[in-house]
Structures are given as C-alpha cells and as structure tokens.
Amino acid sequence: MSFIDTFMNGEKGLFKPKTLTPMQKLTLQFVVVGLLYYFFAAFEGMLMRMHLIIPNVEIPAIMTGDQQYFAMMTAHPLVGIFGSSYSIVFGAFLFLVPFLMKKPLWSFKMAQWTLWLIAIGTFTFWFAGLLSHYSPLYTLYWPLPADFTQFSIVGGVFFVLGIALVMVGTLLYVFNIFKTIAYQPDGYPKQPKGALRSALGFKKLRNPDGSYYVSTPVAAIARGTVDTTLNAGIITFTGVLILVYMVAALFGTDLKHSAVDALLYKNWFWWGLDLIADGLVLIFVAGTWYLLASLISGKNIFMEKWARMALLVEMIVSWFVWSHHLMSDQAQPAFLKIFSGEMLTAFELITQGLAFFIALATLWQARPLKMTNPLKFLLGGLTGFALAVPAGIMQADLGLNRILHNTQWIVGPHVHVAVLVGLTMTLYSAIYFLLPILTNGAQLYSQKLANFHFWAHLVGGIGMGAFMGMAGLKGMLRRTVYHDGEFSLYMILAGLCGALLLLAFAAFFYNIVMTVGLKGVLGIFTPSKLDKDQLLPAPDAPAEAGE
C-alpha cells in the first residue's frame, strides 16, 4: 500500500475511530501551540512596523522606545521559528511518519515532552526579553553574546535557558523520529533491516511492486531531521558558551578577552543557524510539496528517483553554504566567500528548482484539478519560494552583496517572503488537508473565510516583502530605526500589508475554531487514556520488502 492509499483509506474511515485518538489530539495540540506563537510573532511584527513608521511616539505598555523595539526584534524570529514553525512541523511529522509507515510512534510520552519543552522554552526566552529588554539580536554577536554593560545579564541567562529548553525538546523529536523509522513494534508485520539507512539515502529498499519501502515524504523528513540534529547540537553548544560568559559576569569575572576567536565563533554560529534556513526548511518543504502534490493529484511523485536524489544532495549541500552570511566580513577567507558563499549557494537554486518542477509536474499529471484549499495554499507556498530563493541567490553574489547586505532587502524579499509565503502557506496547505483526518471528518465552517485567508495572506506576505525590499534598495538598513522618517512611505505600505497578514490569520483561526467548536478545541487538551492500539490501528501485513 502506497502512502497515497494510506491517506485515501484514512478518508474512507480506516483511521477514523468515534473519538479522537491520543495521537490525533497530540498533533492538534502541536498545531494550536504553533498557531498561538505565530500570532505572538505576527503581533510583535506589527508593533515593530508601527515603531518604524512612528519611531518618536511611545505607546505605554506596548512600545516604549528603541530598546523595546530591539528586544522584540531579538525574540521575534526565534518565536516564529521555534515556537510556531517547529511546533507545527514537528507535530505533523510525529503524526505522519508512523501514519505513513503504518506503525505506532516509538514514544508517545517523548512526543508530549517535545511539545511542552518547546512551548515552555519559547515562552521563557520571549518573556525574558520582554521584561529585561535583552536584545543582542538573534545573531548573538560579540561580545559573547553582547556588552554586559548594555544588557541585563539575568535577562540573558533566562533567555538562553529558554532556548536550551527548546533544543532539548528538539533533540527528543529527533530521537523519536529516527527510532520510529528504525524500530520493529511487537505485533506488527516484520520490517526489513535498514529502514533508517534507506530513509537517509544509503540503502535501497523496495517492495515487490517496485515502490520504495520508505516513502519519499518519510525520506524527506529523515534527511531534514539530520540537519535538525546538527543545528540543535550547535545552538546548544553556543548557548552553553554564552551561559559561561554570563554566569562568570554574575560572579564578577569578565571573560570578554578570553581566547575565543571572533571569526571562528561567527562561522560556527552561522553554520548552525544556516542549517535551519538552507537545510531543514528546504528539505522539509520539498518533502511536504511531494506529499501534498501526490495526495491532491492522486498520482505518484513525478521523477521520484530524481526527487529522492535531490533531497540527498540538498542535505549535503546545506552543510557547506553558511559562508554567504559572511561575504561582507573582511576577515572571512576569500575561498570560503567564493566556494561556500557563491558557488555552493547557487547550487541550491538547482535542488530547490528541481523540487519546484517535480511538485508542479505531479499536479500537472492529474489536470484538470479542482482548486481546493490545500491546492491553493500549496501553489501559494510554491510561489513564495519561487520569489524568495532567487532573491537569496542574488544576495550570494560578492558584487550585489556589497549593496544588499544588512539592508531591508535581506529581511524583506528573501526572509519574510520565504517564511511567510513559502513556508507558512505550505504549512497551511498541510493543515487544511489534515484537518478532516485529525478531526474525524469535520467540515470546514466557512469557505468564504478560507478564500479571504488565502488572498489576504498571499497579497500581504508578498506586498510586505516587496516594500521592505524597495526600502532596502534605497539604502534602508536592517536593525536600524530612522527617527527622521526617511523611509516612512515604504514602512507605511509594508505595515498595511502586515495588517492584511493579521486579518488573514484572524479569519483562519476563527474558521478553525468554528469548525471544531469551542468544546472541541478545549477537548484537544483533555487527557486521553493511552492505548497503544489507539495510536494507529494495525494494518494488514504488507508484502515483504527487499533490495
């Protein structure tokens, strides 16, 4: 049975008990937490937009000046990445891997720990920044991590502790995913040896009908999780290093002049941070495109062999492209700027372009298709990356980088369009598709609200990125507040587009709540008796897989 058959049978009732299973509830809990943190990030984003428009006006208890603006800027991307995207992605994948492999999750309790460690950790670093105005920005540059005469050390300690909790939850997710792929549950059909190696691309396991034993979406999840592992290790080590500096400062010892090479630290840090953007995001998104395109079209993935190969190449390439963040750093070796920053980064245009083509070709095989909500948002996600990836490749040119580096272009056409349009609309597509499966067939409350959600989010996301990019081309720097109003027009237009994004989210959230019902939303968080057979019904024994 292919992963398409698994979902189609699920829609016909095979995976539909009368009440929600613990696994369905847990997945919905991940989604709810992720959406709440998306609102946190979006709301703070609008407050920052307002401050860029009217920087000389203070709003009591909301925006009290530049110091609070920079504190928000520090937490804002981390809340969006860890609190929102990680929660939704991890929840979906902890459901999909066992669902597609037709066996229970290795550890349900570990998945619960993942959810609450990420939720509590995100709140901890967000709240620490809110109270203490800790704001070295998410780069956490020097000193390690910032001038202690400028920022609260206590606030910084709790900020880093919050990040540490998120990283522990992330590592639990990683272990759970790999164990689920690899283990043999009692009472289930025998799994061939080497399933994890097959998922990672180091072994070929096929069923007698020629299909892959480990489906391509599961392979994408496994390969993206490799980058998640590396990232979590690097960020955790960096957090420990920062804590050493902070705790020493609390006890009166200044380690600013210790033997930590600044250039080495920056390369280490950007290697870890870039594994999120250029590694696991691109791999996870490509795998999600393949899954959604196949399920929406009912067709097998077009050029599936090449799709799996591209996923493996993207995983390897993602380990070596970090230097495009340091192309304007005069101390960075020229070899790294050219080889890592330019040449290997440009290769990502090929791997992501191939994923883009394969997803569209898979849909094309089933034309004409009904323009459903999952299809619309999938096309929106594809559009976002079609705009954002080339924008990033442009920045990875030594000549253009001198003009674009550290301007609003970086965070507009590249970062915000990639995250808000490319990644978020892909996640919305998955949510709309999985909603009836996770809620035992609940019908969407309002299609009109779903249509508004699509157009407001698409126009708002692209528009905000475009106006920020225009300001960047005019010379507006990022991480800078202009009190003379030099770029106010662009910021007003970007703010209006940001308001559209908030309205889109409000329509979506109201639609989901009305679909499930307030009682249903509260019921998601009520305890369920853990019955292993309820996590996923045992399927019929599949045919033996072999080399």
Coordinates of C-alpha atoms in Angstrom, one line a residue, residues 34 36-50 52 63 67-86 121-130 133-140 159 163 273 408 411-412 415-417 419-420 423-424 464 468 478-479 494 498 501-502:
G34 CA 2.3 26.7 16.8
L36 CA -0.7 30.8 19.0
Y37 CA 3.1 31.5 18.7
Y38 CA 2.5 32.5 15.1
F39 CA 0.1 35.2 16.5
F40 CA 2.7 36.2 19.0
A41 CA 5.3 36.7 16.3
A42 CA 2.9 38.4 13.9
F43 CA 1.6 40.8 16.5
E44 CA 5.1 41.8 17.6
G45 CA 6.0 42.2 14.0
M46 CA 3.2 44.7 13.6
L47 CA 4.3 46.6 16.7
M48 CA 7.8 46.8 15.2
R49 CA 6.3 48.0 11.9
M50 CA 4.4 50.7 13.8
L52 CA 9.4 52.1 12.2
M63 CA 6.0 50.1 22.6
Q67 CA 15.2 49.5 23.4
Q68 CA 11.9 47.6 23.5
Y69 CA 11.9 47.5 19.6
F70 CA 15.3 45.8 19.5
A71 CA 14.2 43.4 22.3
M72 CA 11.2 42.4 20.2
M73 CA 13.5 42.1 17.1
T74 CA 15.7 39.6 19.0
A75 CA 12.8 37.4 20.1
H76 CA 10.6 37.8 17.0
P77 CA 12.3 35.5 14.6
L78 CA 13.0 32.9 17.3
V79 CA 9.3 32.8 18.3
G80 CA 8.4 32.4 14.7
I81 CA 11.0 29.7 14.0
F82 CA 10.9 27.6 17.2
G83 CA 7.5 28.4 18.8
S84 CA 5.5 28.4 15.6
S85 CA 7.2 26.6 12.7
Y86 CA 8.9 23.9 14.9
G121 CA 11.1 27.2 26.3
T122 CA 9.7 29.7 23.8
F123 CA 7.6 31.5 26.4
T124 CA 10.7 31.6 28.7
F125 CA 13.0 33.4 26.2
W126 CA 10.2 35.6 24.9
F127 CA 9.2 36.7 28.4
A128 CA 12.8 37.2 29.4
G129 CA 13.3 39.5 26.5
L130 CA 10.1 41.4 27.2
H133 CA 14.9 44.2 27.1
Y134 CA 17.7 41.7 26.4
S135 CA 18.4 42.5 22.8
P136 CA 21.7 41.4 21.2
L137 CA 19.6 40.4 18.2
Y138 CA 19.3 36.8 17.0
T139 CA 22.9 36.8 15.7
L140 CA 24.1 36.9 19.4
F159 CA 16.8 34.0 27.5
I163 CA 16.5 28.4 24.0
L273 CA 21.8 28.9 12.2
Q408 CA 15.8 45.7 4.4
V411 CA 14.7 40.5 5.6
G412 CA 12.0 41.5 3.0
V415 CA 13.5 36.1 4.6
H416 CA 9.9 37.3 5.1
V417 CA 8.7 36.1 1.7
V419 CA 8.9 32.2 5.7
L420 CA 5.5 34.0 5.5
L423 CA 6.9 28.1 4.4
T424 CA 3.7 29.3 6.1
M464 CA 5.3 43.4 2.7
M468 CA 10.7 46.3 2.5
R478 CA 18.0 46.5 8.8
R479 CA 18.3 46.7 12.6
A494 CA 4.7 47.4 4.4
G498 CA 1.3 43.3 7.5
L501 CA -1.5 39.2 7.3
L502 CA -3.0 39.7 10.7

